[in-house]
Coordinates of C-alpha atoms and ligand atoms in Angstrom, one line a residue:
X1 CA -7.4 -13.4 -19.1
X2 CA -6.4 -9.8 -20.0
X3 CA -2.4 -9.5 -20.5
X4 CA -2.1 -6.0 -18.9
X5 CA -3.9 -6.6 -15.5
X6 CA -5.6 -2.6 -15.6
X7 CA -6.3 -1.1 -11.8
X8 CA -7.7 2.2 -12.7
X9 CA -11.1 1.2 -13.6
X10 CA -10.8 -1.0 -10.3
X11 CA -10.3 2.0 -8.9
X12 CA -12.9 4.3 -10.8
X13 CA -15.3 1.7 -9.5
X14 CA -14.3 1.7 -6.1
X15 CA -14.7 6.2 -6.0
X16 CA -18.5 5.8 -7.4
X17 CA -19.4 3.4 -4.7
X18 CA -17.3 6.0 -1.9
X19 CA -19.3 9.1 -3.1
X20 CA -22.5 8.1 -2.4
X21 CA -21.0 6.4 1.2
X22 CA -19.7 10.2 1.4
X23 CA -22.7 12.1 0.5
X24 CA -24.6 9.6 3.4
X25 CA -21.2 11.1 6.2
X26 CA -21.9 14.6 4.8
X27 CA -25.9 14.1 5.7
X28 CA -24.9 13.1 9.1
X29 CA -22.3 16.7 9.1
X30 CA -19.2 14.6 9.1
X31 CA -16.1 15.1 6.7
X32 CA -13.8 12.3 6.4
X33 CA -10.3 13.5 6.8
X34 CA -7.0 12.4 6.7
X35 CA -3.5 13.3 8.5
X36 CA -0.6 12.8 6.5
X37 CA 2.2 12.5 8.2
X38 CA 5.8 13.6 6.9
X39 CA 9.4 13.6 7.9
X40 CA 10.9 14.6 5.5
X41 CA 10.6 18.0 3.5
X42 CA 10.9 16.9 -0.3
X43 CA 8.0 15.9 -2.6
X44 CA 6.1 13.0 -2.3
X45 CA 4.7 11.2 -5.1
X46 CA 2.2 9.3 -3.0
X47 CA 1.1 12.2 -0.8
X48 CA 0.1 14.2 -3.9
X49 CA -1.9 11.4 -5.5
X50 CA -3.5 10.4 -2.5
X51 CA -4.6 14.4 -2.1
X52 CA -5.7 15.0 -5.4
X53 CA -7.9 12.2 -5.8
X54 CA -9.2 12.5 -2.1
X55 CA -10.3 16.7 -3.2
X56 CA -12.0 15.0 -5.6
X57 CA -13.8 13.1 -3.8
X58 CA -14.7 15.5 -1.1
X59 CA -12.4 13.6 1.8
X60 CA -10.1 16.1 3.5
X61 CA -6.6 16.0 4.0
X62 CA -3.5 17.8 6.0
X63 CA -0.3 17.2 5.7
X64 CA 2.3 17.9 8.5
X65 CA 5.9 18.2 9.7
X66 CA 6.6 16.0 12.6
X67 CA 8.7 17.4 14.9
X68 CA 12.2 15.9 15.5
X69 CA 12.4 15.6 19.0
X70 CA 10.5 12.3 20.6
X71 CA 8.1 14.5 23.0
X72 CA 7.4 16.7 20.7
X73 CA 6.1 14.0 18.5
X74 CA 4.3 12.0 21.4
X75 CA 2.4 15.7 22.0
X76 CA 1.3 16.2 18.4
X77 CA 0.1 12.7 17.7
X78 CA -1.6 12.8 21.1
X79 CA -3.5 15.8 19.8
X80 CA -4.3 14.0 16.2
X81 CA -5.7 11.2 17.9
X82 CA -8.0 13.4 20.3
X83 CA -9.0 15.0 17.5
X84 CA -12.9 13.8 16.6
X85 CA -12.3 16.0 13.2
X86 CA -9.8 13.7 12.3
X87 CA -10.5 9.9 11.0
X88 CA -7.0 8.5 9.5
X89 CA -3.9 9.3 10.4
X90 CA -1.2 7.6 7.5
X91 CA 2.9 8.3 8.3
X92 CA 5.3 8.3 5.6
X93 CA 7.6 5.4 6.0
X94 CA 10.7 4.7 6.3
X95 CA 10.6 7.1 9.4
X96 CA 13.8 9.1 10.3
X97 CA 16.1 6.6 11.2
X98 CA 16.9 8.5 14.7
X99 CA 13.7 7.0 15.7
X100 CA 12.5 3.8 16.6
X101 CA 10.0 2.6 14.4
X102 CA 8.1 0.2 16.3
X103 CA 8.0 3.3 19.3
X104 CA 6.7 6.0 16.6
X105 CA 3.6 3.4 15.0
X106 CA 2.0 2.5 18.7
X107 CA 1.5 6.3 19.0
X108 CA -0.9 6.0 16.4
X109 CA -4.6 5.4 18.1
X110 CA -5.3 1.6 16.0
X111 CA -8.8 3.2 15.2
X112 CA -7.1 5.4 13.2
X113 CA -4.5 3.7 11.8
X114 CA -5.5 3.3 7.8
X115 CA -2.9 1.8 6.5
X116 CA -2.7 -1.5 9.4
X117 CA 0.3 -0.3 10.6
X118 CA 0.6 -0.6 14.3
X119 CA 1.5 -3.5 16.3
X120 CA -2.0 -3.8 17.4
X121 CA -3.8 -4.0 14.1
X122 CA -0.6 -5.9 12.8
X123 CA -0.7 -8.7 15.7
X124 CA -4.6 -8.8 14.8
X125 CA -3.9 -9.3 11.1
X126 CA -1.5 -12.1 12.0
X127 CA -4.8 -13.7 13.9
X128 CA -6.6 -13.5 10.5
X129 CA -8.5 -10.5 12.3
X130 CA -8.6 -7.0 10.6
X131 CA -9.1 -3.8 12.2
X132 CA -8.3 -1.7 8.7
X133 CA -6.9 -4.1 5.9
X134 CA -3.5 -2.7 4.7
X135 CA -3.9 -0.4 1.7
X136 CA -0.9 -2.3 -0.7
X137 CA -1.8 -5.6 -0.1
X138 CA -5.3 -5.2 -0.3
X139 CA -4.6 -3.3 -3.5
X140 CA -2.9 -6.6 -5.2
X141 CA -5.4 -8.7 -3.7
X142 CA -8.1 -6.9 -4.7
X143 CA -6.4 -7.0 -8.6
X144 CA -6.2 -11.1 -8.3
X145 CA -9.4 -11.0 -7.7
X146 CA -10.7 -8.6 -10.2
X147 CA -8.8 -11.0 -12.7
X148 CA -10.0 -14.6 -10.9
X149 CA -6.6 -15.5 -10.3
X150 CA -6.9 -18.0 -7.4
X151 CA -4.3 -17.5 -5.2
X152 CA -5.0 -21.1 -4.0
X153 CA -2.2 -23.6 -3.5
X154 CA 0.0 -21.2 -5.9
X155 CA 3.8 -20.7 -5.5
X156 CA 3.8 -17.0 -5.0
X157 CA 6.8 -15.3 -4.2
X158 CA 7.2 -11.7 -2.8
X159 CA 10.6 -10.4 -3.8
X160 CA 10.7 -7.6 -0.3
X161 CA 9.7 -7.2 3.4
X162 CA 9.2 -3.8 4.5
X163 CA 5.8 -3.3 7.0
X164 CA 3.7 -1.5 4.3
X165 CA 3.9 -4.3 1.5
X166 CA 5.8 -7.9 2.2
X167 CA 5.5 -8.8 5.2
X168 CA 1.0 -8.2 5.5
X169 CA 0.7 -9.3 2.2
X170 CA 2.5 -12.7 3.3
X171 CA 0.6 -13.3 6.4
X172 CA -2.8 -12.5 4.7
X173 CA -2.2 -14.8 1.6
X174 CA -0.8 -18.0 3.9
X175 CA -3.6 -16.7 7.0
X176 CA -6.2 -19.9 6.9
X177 CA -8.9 -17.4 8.3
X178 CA -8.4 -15.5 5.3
X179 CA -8.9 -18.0 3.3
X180 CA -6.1 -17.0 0.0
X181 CA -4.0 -20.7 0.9
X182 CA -1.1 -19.3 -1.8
X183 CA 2.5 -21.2 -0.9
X184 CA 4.5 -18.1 0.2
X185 CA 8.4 -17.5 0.1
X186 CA 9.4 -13.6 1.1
X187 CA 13.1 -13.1 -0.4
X188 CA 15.1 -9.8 0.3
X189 CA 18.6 -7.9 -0.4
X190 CA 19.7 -10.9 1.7
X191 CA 18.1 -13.6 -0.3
X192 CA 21.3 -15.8 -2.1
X193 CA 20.2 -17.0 -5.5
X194 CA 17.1 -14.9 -5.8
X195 CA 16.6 -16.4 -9.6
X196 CA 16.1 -20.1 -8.0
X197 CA 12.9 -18.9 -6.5
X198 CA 11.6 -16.0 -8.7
X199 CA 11.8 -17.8 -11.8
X200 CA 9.6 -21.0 -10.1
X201 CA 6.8 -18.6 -9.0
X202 CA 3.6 -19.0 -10.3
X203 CA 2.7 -15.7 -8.9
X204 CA 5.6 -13.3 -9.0
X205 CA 5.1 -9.9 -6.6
X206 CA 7.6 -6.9 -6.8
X207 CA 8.3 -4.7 -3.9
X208 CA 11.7 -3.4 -4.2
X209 CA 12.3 0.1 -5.1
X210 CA 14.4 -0.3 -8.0
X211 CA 13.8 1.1 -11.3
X212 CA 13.5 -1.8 -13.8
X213 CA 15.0 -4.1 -12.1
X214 CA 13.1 -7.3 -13.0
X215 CA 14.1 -7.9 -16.7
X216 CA 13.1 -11.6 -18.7
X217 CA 15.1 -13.9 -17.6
X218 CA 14.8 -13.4 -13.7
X219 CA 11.0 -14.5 -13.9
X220 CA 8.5 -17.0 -15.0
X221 CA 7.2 -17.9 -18.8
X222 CA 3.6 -18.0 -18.3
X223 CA 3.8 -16.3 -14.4
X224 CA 1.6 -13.7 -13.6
X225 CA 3.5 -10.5 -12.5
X226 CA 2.3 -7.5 -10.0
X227 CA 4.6 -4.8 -10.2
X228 CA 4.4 -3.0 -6.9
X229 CA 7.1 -0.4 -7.7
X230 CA 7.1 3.3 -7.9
X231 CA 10.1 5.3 -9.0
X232 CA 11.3 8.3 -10.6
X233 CA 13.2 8.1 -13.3
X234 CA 14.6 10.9 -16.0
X235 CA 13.8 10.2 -19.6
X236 CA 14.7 12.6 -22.2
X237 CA 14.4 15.5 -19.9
X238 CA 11.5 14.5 -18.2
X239 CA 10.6 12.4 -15.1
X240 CA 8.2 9.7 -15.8
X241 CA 7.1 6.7 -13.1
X242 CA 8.4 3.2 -13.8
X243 CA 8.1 -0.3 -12.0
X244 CA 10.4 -1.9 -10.5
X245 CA 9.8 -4.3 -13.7
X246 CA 11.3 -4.0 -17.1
X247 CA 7.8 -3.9 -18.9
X248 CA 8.1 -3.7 -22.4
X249 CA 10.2 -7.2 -22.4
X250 CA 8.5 -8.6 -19.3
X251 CA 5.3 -8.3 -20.7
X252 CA 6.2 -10.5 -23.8
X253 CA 7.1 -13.8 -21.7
X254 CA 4.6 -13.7 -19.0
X255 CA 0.6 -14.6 -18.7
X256 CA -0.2 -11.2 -17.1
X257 CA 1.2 -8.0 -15.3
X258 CA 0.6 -5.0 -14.0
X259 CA 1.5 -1.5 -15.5
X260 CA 3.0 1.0 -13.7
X261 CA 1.7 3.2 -13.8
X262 CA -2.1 2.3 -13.7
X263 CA -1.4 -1.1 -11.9
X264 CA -1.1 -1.7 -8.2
X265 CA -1.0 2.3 -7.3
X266 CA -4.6 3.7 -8.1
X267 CA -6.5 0.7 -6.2
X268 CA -3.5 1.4 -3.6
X269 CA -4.9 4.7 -2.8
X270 CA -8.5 4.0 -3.6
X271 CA -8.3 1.0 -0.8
X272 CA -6.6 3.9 1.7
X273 CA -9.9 6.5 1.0
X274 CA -12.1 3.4 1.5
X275 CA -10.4 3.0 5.1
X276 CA -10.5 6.7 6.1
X277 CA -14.3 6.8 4.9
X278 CA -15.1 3.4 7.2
X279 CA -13.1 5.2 9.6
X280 CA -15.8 8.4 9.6
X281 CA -18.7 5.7 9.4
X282 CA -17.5 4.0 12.4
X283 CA -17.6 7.2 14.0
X284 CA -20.9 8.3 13.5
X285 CA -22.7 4.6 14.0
Ligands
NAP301 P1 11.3 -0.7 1.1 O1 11.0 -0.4 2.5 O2 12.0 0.4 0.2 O3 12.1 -2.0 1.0 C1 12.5 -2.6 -0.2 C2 12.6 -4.1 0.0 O4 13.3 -4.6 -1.2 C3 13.4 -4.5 1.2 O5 12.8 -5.6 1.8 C4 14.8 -4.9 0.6 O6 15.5 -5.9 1.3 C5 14.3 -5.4 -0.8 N1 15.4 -5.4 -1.8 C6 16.1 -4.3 -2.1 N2 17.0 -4.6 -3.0 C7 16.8 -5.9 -3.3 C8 17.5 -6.8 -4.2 N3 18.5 -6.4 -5.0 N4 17.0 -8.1 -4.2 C9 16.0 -8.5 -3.4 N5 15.4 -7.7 -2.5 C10 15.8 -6.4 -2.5 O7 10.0 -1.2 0.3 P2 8.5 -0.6 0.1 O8 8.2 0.5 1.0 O9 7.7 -1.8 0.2 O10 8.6 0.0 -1.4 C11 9.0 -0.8 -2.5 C12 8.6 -0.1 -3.7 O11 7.2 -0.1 -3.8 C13 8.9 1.4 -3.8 O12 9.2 1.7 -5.2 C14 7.7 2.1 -3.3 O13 7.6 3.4 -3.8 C15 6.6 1.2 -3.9 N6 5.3 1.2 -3.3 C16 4.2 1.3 -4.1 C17 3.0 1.2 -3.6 C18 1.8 1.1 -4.5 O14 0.7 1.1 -4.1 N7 2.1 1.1 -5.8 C19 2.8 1.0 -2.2 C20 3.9 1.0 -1.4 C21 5.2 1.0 -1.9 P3 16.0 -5.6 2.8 O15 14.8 -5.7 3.7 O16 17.0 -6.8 3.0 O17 16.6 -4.3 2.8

């Protein structure tokens, strides 16, 4: 097995196969699209990544302001789901914390909902049943795979629990229907003696926001690593994207990880354009 566990050619791979899927939409005159949604007014890492690759691919994409007050937002998502134009609809999470989260998602029509985040699709995903598999966990899944790790039987821990990352990714891999059988333990800021478990795991999974966090002697010898972690971080001057894993010494006592980037990210996004484009399919069957 490779050491550096590569998802950009998984994703490359994944954009050939979606071109031709989009030049078939095109014949029928439909454009996939995508609504971003946004709270917040600052930039957004994902959100540009996910819009440059989608130009390239010929997907459309808005992003919008929601408004603050709860009507107003009912109103405008009402309209996005009307909206025939429209095929995915992804919100930036965390939402303002004003709101209540669980209230804000079930706005979100489950046929357009690309990234399995309403209660519906998330109460079907807990059934083994999927609507639109979630973009993150389909993204390290879809890596395991690439690499034939078999997830089978394997004591794989998840080290967060937000809605986007831990908590699908830990319901598909222990979900008999889905047919992954991993051992799962989902740890958290809450978690005492996080070393006991994450230096057992066979299969180690990142989700925590925190620039290099994960150094040596917190993990495995021999473990396979997937670094789900995106930040920003100044280096000389410049911002550069790290992990929430310390790679350069990581790297030397494990089996296999991911980089960040060029890891988990790229197949992130190429798994979310796959589900807007199955979105537009659906529509014109
Ligand atoms: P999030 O909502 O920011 O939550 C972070 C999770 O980490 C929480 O569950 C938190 O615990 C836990 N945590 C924080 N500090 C911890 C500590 N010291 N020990 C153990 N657990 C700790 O998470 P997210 O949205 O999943 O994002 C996590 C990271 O992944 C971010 O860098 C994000 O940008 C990145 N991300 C990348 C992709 C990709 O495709 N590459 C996709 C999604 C997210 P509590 O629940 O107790 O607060």
């Amino acid at each position: 097995m490779r050491k550096e566990l590569l998802g950009k050619p998984i994703a490359e791979k994944k954009y050939a196969e979606l071109q031709e899927r989009i030049k078939l939409l095109n014949n029928k005159k439909t454009e996939p699209k995508l609504m971003l949604l946004r709270f917040r007014n600052d930039f957004s890492y994902y959100n540009s990544a996910i819009i440059k690759t989608a130009n390239k691919l010929n997907i459309k994409t808005e992003e919008i302001y929601l408004p603050q007050h709860k009507k107003d937002i009912e109103h405008t998502i009402e309209i996005l789901n009307k909206d025939r134009t429209i095929h995915g609809i992804l919100p930036e999470l965390p939402i303002s914390k004003e709101l209540d989260e669980r209230w804000f998602l079930s706005l979100i029509s489950p046929l357009k909902d690309v990234d399995c985040l309403t209660p519906y699709n998330l109460g079907l995903l807990i059934h083994g049943e999927v609507n639109f598999f979630p973009n993150t966990p389909r993204s390290i899944i879809t890596i395991l795979d690439n690499y034939n790790i078999d997830t089978m039987g394997m004591n794989t821990v998840i080290v967060g629990r937000s809605l986007e990352v831990g908590i699908p990714l830990a319901n598909i891999l222990v979900n008999k229907k889905l047919n992954r059988h991993a051992t799962v333990t989902v740890c958290h800021s809450k978690t005492r003696n996080l070393l006991s478990y994450t230096t057992n795991a066979d299969i180690l999974i990142i989700a925590v926001g925190k620039a290099n966090f994960f150094r040596a002697h917190m993990v495995k010898e021999e473990s396979i690593i997937i670094d789900v972690g995106t930040n920003i971080v100044e280096d000389n001057g410049k911002k550069v994207l790290v992990g929430d894993v310390f790679y350069q010494e990581v790297k030397e006592v494990v089996r296999a990880i991911t980089p960040v980037p060029g890891g988990v990210g790229p197949v992130t996004i190429a798994m979310l354009l796959e589900n807007v484009v199955i979105a537009a399919e659906r529509n014109v069957a």
